[in-house]
mmCIF file of C-alpha atoms in Angstrom:
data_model
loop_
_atom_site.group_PDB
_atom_site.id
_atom_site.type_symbol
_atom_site.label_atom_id
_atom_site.label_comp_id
_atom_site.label_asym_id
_atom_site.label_seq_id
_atom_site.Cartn_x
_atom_site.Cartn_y
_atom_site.Cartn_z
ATOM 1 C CA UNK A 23 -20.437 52.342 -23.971
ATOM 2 C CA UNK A 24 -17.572 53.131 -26.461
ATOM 3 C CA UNK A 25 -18.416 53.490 -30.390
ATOM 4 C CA UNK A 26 -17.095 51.512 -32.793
ATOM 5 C CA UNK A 27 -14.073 53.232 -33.972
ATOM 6 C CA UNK A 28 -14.030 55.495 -36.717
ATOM 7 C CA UNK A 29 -12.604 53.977 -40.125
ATOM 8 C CA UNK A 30 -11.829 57.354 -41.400
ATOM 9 C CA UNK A 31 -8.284 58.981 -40.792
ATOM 10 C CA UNK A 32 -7.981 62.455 -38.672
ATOM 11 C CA UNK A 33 -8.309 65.346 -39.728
ATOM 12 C CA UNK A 34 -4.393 66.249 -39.030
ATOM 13 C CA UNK A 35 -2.998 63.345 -41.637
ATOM 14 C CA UNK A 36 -1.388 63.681 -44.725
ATOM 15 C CA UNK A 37 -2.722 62.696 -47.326
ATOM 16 C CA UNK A 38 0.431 61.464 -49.199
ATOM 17 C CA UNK A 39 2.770 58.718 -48.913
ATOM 18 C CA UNK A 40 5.143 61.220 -46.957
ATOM 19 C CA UNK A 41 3.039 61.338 -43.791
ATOM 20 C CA UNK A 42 4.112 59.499 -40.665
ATOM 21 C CA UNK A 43 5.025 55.945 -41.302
ATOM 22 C CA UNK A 44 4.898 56.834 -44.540
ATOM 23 C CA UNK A 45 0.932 55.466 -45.229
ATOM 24 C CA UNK A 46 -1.622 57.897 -47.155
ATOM 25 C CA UNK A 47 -5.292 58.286 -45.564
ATOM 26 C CA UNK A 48 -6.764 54.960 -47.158
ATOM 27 C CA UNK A 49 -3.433 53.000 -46.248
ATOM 28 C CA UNK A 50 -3.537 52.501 -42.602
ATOM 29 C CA UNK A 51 -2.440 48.986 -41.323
ATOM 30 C CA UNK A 52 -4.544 46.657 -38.962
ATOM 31 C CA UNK A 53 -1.459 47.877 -35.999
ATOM 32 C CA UNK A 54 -3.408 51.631 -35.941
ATOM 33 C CA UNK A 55 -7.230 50.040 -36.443
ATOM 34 C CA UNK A 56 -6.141 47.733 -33.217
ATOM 35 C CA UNK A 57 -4.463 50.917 -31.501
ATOM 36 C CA UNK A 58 -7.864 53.446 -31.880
ATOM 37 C CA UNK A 59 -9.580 50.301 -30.144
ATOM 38 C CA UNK A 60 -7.406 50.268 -27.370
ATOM 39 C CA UNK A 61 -7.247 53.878 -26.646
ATOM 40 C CA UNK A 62 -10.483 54.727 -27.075
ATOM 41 C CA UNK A 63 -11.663 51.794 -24.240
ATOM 42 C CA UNK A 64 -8.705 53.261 -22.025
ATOM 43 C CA UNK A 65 -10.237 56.917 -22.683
ATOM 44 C CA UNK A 66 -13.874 55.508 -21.471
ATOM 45 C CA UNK A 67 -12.630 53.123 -18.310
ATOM 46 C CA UNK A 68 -10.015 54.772 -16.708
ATOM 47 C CA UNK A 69 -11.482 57.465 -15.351
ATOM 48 C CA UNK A 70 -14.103 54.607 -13.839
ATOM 49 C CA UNK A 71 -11.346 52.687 -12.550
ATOM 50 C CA UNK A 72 -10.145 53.290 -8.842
ATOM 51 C CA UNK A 73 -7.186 52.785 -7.053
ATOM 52 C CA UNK A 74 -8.068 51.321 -3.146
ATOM 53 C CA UNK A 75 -6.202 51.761 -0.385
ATOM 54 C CA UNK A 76 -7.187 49.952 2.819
ATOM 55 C CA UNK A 77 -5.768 49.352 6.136
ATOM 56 C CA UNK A 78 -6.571 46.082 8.019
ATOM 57 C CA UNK A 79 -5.279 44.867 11.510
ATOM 58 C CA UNK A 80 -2.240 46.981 10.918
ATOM 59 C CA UNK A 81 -1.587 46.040 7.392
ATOM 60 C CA UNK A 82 -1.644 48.173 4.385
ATOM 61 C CA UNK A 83 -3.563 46.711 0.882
ATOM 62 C CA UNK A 84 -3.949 48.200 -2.331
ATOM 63 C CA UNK A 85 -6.115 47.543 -5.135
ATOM 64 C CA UNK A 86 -8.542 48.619 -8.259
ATOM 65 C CA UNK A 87 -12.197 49.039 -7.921
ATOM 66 C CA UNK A 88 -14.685 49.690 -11.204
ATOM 67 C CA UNK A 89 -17.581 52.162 -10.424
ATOM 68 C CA UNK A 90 -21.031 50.410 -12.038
ATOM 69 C CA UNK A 91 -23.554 52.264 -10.283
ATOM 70 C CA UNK A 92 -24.872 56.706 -10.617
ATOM 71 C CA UNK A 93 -24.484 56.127 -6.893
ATOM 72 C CA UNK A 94 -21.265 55.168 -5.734
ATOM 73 C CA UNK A 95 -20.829 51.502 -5.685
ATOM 74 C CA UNK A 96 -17.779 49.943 -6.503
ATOM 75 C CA UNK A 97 -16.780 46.663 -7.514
ATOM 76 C CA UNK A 98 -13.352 45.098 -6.797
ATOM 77 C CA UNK A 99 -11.876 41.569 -5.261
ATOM 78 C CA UNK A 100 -12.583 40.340 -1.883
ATOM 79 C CA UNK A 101 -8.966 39.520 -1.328
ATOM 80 C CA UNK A 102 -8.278 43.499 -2.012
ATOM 81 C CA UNK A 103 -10.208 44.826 0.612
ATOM 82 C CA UNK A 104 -9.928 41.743 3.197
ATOM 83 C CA UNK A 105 -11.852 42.013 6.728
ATOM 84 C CA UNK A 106 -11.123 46.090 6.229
ATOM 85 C CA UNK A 107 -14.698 47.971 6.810
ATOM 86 C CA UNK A 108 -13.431 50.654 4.327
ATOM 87 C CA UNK A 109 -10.689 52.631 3.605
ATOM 88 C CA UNK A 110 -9.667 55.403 0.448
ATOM 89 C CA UNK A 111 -10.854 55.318 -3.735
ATOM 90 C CA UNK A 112 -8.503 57.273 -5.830
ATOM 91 C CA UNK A 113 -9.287 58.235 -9.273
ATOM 92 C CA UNK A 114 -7.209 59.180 -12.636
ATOM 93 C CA UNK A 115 -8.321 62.760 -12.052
ATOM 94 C CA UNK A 116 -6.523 63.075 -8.698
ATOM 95 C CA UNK A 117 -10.051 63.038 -7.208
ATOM 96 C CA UNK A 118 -9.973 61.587 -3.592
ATOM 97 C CA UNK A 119 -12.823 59.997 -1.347
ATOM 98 C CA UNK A 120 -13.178 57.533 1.600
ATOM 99 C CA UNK A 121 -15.410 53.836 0.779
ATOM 100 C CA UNK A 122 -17.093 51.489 2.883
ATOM 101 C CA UNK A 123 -17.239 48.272 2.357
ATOM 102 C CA UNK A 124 -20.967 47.033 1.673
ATOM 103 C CA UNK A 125 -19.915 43.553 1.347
ATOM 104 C CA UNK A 126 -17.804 40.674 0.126
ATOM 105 C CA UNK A 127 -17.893 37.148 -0.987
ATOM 106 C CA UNK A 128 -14.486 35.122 -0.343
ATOM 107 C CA UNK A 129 -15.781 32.530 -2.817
ATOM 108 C CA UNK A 130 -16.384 34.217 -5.552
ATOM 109 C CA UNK A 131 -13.758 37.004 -4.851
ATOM 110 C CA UNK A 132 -15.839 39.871 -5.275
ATOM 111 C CA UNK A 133 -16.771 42.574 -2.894
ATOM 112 C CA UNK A 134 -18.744 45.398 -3.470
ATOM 113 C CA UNK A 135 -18.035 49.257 -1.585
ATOM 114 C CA UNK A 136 -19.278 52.310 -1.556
ATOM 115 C CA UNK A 137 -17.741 55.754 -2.022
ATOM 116 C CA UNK A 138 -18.781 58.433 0.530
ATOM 117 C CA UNK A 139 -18.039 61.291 -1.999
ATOM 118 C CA UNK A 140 -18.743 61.746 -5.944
ATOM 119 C CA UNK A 141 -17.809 58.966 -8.567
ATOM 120 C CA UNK A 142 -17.632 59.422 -12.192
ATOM 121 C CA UNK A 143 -20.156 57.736 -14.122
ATOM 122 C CA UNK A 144 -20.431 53.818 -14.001
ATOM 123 C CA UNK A 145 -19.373 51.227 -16.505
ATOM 124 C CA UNK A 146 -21.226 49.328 -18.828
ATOM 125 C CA UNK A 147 -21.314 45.775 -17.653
ATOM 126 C CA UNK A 148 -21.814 42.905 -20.409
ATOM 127 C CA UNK A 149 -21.432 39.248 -20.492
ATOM 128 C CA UNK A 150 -18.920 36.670 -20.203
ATOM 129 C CA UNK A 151 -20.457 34.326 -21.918
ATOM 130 C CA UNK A 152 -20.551 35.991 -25.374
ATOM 131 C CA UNK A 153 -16.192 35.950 -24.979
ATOM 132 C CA UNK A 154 -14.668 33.534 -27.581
ATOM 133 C CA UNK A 155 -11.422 32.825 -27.417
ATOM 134 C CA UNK A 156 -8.631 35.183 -29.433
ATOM 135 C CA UNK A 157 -10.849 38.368 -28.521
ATOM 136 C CA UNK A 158 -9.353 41.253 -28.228
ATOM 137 C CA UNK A 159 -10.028 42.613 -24.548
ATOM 138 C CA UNK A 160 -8.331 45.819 -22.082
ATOM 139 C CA UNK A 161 -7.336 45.882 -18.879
ATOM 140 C CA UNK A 162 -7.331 48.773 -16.993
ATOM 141 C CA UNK A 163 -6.295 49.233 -13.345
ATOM 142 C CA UNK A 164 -3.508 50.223 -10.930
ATOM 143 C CA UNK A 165 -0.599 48.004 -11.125
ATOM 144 C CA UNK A 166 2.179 48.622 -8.718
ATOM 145 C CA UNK A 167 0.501 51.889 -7.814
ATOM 146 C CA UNK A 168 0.672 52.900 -11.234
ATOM 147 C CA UNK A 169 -2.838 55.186 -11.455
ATOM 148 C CA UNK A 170 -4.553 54.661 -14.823
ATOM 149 C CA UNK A 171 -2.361 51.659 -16.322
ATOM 150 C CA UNK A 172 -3.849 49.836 -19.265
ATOM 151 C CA UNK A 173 -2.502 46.678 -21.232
ATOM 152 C CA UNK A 174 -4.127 44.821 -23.862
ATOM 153 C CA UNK A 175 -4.316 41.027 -25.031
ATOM 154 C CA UNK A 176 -6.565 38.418 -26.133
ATOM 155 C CA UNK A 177 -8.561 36.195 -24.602
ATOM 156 C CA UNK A 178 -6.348 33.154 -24.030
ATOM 157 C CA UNK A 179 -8.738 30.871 -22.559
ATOM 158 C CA UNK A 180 -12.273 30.707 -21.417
ATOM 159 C CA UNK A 181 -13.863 27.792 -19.097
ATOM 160 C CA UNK A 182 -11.266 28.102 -16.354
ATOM 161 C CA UNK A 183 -11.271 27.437 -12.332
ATOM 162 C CA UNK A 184 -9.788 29.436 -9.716
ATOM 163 C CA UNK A 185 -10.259 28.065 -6.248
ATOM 164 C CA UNK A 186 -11.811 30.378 -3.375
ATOM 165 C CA UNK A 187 -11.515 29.661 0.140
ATOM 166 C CA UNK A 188 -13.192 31.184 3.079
ATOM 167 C CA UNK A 189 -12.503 29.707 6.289
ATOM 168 C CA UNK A 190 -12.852 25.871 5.885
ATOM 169 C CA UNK A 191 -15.241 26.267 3.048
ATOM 170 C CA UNK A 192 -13.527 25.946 -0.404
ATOM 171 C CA UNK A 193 -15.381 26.528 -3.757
ATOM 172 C CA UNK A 194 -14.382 26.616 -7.572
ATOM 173 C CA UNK A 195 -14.691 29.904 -9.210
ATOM 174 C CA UNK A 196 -16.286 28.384 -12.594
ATOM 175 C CA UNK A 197 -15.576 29.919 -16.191
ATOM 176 C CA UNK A 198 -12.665 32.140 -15.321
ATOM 177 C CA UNK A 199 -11.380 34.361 -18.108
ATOM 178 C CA UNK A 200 -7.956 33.399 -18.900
ATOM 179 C CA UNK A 201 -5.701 36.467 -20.578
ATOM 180 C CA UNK A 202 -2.307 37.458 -22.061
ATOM 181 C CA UNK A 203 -3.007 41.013 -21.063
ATOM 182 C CA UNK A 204 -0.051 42.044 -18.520
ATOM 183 C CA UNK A 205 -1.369 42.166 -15.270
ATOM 184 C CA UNK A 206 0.575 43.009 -11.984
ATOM 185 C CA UNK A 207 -0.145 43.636 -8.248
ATOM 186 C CA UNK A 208 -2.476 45.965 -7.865
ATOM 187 C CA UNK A 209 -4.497 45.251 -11.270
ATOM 188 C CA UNK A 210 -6.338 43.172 -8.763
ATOM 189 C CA UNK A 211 -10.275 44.480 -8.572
ATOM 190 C CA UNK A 212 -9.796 46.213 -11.871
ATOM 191 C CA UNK A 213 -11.664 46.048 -14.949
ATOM 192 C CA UNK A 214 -11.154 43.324 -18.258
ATOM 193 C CA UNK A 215 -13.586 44.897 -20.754
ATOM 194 C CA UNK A 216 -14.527 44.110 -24.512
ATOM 195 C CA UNK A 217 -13.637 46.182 -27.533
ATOM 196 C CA UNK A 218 -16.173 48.221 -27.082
ATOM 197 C CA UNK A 219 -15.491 49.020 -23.668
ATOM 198 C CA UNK A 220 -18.599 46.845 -22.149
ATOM 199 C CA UNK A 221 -16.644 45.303 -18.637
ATOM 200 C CA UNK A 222 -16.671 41.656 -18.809
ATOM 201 C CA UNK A 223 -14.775 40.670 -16.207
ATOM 202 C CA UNK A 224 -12.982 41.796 -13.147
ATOM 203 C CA UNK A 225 -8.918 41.328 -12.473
ATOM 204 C CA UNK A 226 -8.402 39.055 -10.174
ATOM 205 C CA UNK A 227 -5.151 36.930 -9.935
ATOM 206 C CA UNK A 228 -1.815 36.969 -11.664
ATOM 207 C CA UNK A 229 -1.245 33.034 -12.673
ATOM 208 C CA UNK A 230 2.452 32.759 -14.006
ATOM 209 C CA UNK A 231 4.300 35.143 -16.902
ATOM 210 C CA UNK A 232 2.163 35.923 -19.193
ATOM 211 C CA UNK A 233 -0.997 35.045 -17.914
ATOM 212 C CA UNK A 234 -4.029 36.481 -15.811
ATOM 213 C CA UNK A 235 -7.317 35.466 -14.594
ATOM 214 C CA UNK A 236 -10.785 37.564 -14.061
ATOM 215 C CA UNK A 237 -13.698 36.495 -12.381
ATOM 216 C CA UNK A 238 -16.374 36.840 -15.105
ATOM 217 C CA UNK A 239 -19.509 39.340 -15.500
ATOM 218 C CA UNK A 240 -22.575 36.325 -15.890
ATOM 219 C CA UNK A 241 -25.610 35.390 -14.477
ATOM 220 C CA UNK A 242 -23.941 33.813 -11.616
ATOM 221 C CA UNK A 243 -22.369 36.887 -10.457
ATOM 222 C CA UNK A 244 -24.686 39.222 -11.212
ATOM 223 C CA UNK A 245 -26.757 37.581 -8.500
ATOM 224 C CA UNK A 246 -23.706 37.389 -6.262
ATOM 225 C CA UNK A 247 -23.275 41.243 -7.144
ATOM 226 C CA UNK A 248 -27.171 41.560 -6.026
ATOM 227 C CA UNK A 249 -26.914 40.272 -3.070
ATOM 228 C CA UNK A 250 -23.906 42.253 -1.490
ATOM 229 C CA UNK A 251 -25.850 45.152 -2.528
ATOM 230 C CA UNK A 252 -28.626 43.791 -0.679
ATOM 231 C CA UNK A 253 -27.476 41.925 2.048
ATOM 232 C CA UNK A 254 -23.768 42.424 2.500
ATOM 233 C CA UNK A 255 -23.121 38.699 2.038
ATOM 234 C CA UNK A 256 -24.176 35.993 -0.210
ATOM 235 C CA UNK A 257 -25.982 32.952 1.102
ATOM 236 C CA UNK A 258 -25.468 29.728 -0.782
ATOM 237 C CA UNK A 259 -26.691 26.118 -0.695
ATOM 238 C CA UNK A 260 -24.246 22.969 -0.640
ATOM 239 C CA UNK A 261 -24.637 19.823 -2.524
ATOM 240 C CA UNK A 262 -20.996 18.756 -1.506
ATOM 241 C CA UNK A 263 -19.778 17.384 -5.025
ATOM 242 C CA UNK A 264 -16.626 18.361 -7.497
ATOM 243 C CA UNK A 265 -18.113 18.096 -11.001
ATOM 244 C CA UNK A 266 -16.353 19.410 -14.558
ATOM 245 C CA UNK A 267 -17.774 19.694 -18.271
ATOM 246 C CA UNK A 268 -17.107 16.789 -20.084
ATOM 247 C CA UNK A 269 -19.047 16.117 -23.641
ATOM 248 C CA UNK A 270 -21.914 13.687 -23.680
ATOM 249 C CA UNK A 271 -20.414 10.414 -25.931
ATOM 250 C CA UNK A 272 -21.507 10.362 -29.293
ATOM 251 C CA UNK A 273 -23.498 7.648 -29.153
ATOM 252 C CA UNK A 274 -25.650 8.650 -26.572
ATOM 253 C CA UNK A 275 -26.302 12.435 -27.723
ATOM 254 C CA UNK A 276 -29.263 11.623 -29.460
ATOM 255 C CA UNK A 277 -30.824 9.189 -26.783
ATOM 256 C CA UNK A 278 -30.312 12.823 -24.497
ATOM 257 C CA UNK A 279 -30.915 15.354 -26.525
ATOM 258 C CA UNK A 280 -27.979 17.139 -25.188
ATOM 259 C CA UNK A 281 -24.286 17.230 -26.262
ATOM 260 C CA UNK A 282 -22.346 18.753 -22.818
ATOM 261 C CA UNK A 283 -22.452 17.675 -19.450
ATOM 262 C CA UNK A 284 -20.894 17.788 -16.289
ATOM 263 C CA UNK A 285 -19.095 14.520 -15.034
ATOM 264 C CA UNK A 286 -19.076 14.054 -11.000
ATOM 265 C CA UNK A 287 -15.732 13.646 -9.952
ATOM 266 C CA UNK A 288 -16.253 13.451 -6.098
ATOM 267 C CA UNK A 289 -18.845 13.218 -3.888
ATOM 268 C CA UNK A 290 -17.888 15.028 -0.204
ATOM 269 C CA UNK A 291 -18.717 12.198 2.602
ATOM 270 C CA UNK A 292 -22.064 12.722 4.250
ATOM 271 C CA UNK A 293 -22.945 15.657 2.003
ATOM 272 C CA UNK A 294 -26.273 16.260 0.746
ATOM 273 C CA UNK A 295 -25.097 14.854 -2.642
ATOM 274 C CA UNK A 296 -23.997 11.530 -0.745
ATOM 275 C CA UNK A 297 -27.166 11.365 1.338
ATOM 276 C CA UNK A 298 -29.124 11.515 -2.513
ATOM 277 C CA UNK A 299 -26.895 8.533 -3.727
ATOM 278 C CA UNK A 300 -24.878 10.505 -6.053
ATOM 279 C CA UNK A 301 -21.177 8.803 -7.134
ATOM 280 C CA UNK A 302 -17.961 9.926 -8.515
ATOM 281 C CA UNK A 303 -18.300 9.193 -11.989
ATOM 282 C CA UNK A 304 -22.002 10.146 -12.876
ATOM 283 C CA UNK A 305 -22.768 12.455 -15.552
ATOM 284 C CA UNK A 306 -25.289 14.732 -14.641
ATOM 285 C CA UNK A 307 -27.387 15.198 -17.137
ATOM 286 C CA UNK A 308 -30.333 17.973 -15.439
ATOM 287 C CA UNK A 309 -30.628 19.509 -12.348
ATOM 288 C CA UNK A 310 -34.134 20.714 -10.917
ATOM 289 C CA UNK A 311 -35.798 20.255 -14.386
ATOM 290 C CA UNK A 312 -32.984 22.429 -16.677
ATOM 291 C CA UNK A 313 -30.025 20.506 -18.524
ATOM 292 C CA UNK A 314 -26.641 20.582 -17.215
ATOM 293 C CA UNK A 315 -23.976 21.162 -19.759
ATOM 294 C CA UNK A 316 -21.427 23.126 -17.721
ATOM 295 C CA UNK A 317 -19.942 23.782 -14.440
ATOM 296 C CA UNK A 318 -22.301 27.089 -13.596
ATOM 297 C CA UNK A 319 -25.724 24.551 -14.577
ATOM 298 C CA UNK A 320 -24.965 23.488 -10.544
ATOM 299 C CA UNK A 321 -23.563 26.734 -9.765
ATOM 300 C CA UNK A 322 -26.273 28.497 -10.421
ATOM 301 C CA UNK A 323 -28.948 26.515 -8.289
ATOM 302 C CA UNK A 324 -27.045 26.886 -5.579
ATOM 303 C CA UNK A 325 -28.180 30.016 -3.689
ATOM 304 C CA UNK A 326 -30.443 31.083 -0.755
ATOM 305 C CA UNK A 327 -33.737 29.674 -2.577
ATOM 306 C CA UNK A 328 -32.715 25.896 -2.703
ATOM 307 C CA UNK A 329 -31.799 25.420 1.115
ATOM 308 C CA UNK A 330 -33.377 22.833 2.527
ATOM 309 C CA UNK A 331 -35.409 22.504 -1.111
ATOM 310 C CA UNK A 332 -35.895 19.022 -2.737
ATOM 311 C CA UNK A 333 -33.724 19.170 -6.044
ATOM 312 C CA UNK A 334 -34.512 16.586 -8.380
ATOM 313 C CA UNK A 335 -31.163 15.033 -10.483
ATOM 314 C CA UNK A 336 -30.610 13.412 -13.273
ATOM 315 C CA UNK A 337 -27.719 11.316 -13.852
ATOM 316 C CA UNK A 338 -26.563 8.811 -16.426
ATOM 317 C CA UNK A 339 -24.741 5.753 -14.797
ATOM 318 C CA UNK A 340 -23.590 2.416 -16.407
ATOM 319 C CA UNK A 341 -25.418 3.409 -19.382
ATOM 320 C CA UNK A 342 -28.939 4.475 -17.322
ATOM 321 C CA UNK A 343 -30.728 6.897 -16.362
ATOM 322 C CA UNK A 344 -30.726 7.365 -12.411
ATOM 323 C CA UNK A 345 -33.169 10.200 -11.109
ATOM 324 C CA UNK A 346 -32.046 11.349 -7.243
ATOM 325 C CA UNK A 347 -33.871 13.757 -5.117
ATOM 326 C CA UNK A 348 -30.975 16.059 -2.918
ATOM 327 C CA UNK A 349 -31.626 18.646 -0.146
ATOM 328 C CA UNK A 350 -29.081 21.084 -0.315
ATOM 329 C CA UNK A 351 -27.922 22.560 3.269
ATOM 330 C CA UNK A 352 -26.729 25.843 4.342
ATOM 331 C CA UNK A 353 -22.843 26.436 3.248
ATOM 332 C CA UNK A 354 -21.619 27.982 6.581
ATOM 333 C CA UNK A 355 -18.818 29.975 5.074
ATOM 334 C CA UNK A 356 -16.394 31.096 8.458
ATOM 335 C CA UNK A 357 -14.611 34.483 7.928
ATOM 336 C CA UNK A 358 -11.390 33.921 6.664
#
């Protein structure tokens, strides 16, 4: 993890009005406090921060990987390393080894690999959900084959969707971190981190000028992360409905106790969730006993241990309360 940097100047300043820029020791403007940030998270992560090259039915692909484990596993984007089984890691220090790929996740667009030589030390991972929005964050990866390229921005939105397919199966990527930090092909798989160099998120898309999404470091996919490590794939349980955050209506938040919830906005035809009586429209107010008040409160649930589990529901319809039991099936997830 990076320090907090220091407030005092360097040794090599002037302590005049004559030295660069013309500012004495005790002068120095928010531009350089923001700059020995930056550099010092670029110093710590980029030598962490991979460039992939893989090679897939003929085709050529090139990404960023972040090394988070003493032992050689890598985390990057799905859509970087595709149906390849493994292919080259290059780091900032010209250093050189072949990867496999342990295992990826389409619908969350993270894979995890695994370099067959040495790695530098990992990252520190943090958490996504302590982001607010205007926060200074880093990107570091390997734009346009650019080795060791770092931009910094703010965090321009949080609470964001990014839509995954794999195969016929489609699910939203919840609470995507939306940035202003330049990202480019390639940045893809690398890491978003904090100012003090704790990775929060990992590059994944390039949404218009100006703006670039990362699928956050939470919970959610720290499970997801888990269970590539473990099992190569992640397997998840379907409840078949499209549901967003929406607050609970003034006059009702102290009837429920709650101020957020998430507001059904289709049910999938003959999906678990249809089979339990659910609607478009409901607000979900708890799901299996725990309140509801985002997107990932359904997310979350929805792994290996509730297939083929009674999950009890709690929706508010018309002005009621309407409890459901649901069974949630086995997403079969075809390679894509």
């Amino acid at each position: 993890m990076v320090s907090e940097p220091s407030p005092h100047p360097g040794p090599d300043r002037p302590d005049g009005p004559d030295g660069p820029g013309g500012l004495g020791p005790r002068d120095e403007g928010p531009l350089d406090a923001y700059s020995r940030v930056v550099s010092a998270v670029a110093r710590d992560l980029t030598p962490r921060v991979a460039g992939l090259h893989v090679r897939h039915h003929g085709r050529d692909g090139a990404g960023s990987a972040v090394t988070f484990t003493s032992d050689g596993f890598l985390l990057t984007n799905a859509h970087v390393v595709g149906g390849a089984r493994g292919g080259q890691a290059a780091f900032a220090d010209g250093t050189t080894t072949s990867f496999t790929v342990v295992g990826t996740d389409p619908l969350s667009d993270l894979a995890v690999v695994r370099a067959d030589g040495d790695t530098p030390g990992p990252v520190t991972l943090g958490d996504s959900d302590d982001l607010v929005v205007g926060q200074l964050v880093v990107a570091v990866g390997n734009p346009l084959g650019l080795a060791g390229s770092v931009t910094a921005g703010v965090v321009s939105g949080l609470g964001r969707s990014l839509p995954a397919r794999s195969g016929s199966a489609v699910r939203m990527i919840e609470d995507v971190i939306q940035t202003d930090a330049a990202l480019n092909p390639g940045n893809s798989g690398g890491a978003l981190a904090d100012s003090t160099g704790r990775v929060v998120g990992v590059n994944t898309a390039v949404a218009g000028i100006g703006l670039g999404l990362a699928v956050p470091i939470n919970t959610t996919t720290r499970r997801i992360i888990g269970a590539l490590m473990r099992d190569g794939r992640v397997r998840r349980a379907y409840l078949g409905v499209v549901a967003a955050p929406v607050p609970v209506p003034a006059a009702l938040r102290p009837r429920l106790a709650q101020r957020q919830a998430v507001r059904i906005a289709e049910v999938v035809p003959a999906s678990p969730a249809a089979r339990a009586g659910l609607r478009a429209g409901d607000l979900v107010l708890t799901a299996g006993g725990a309140p509801v008040t985002h997107a990932q409160g359904l997310q979350r649930l929805m792994f290996a241990e509730a297939i083929g589990r009674p999950l009890p529901i709690t929706v508010l319809r018309n002005g009621a309360l309407v409890d459901v039991i649901a069974e949630p099936v086995e997403l079969r997830a075809e390679p894509a």
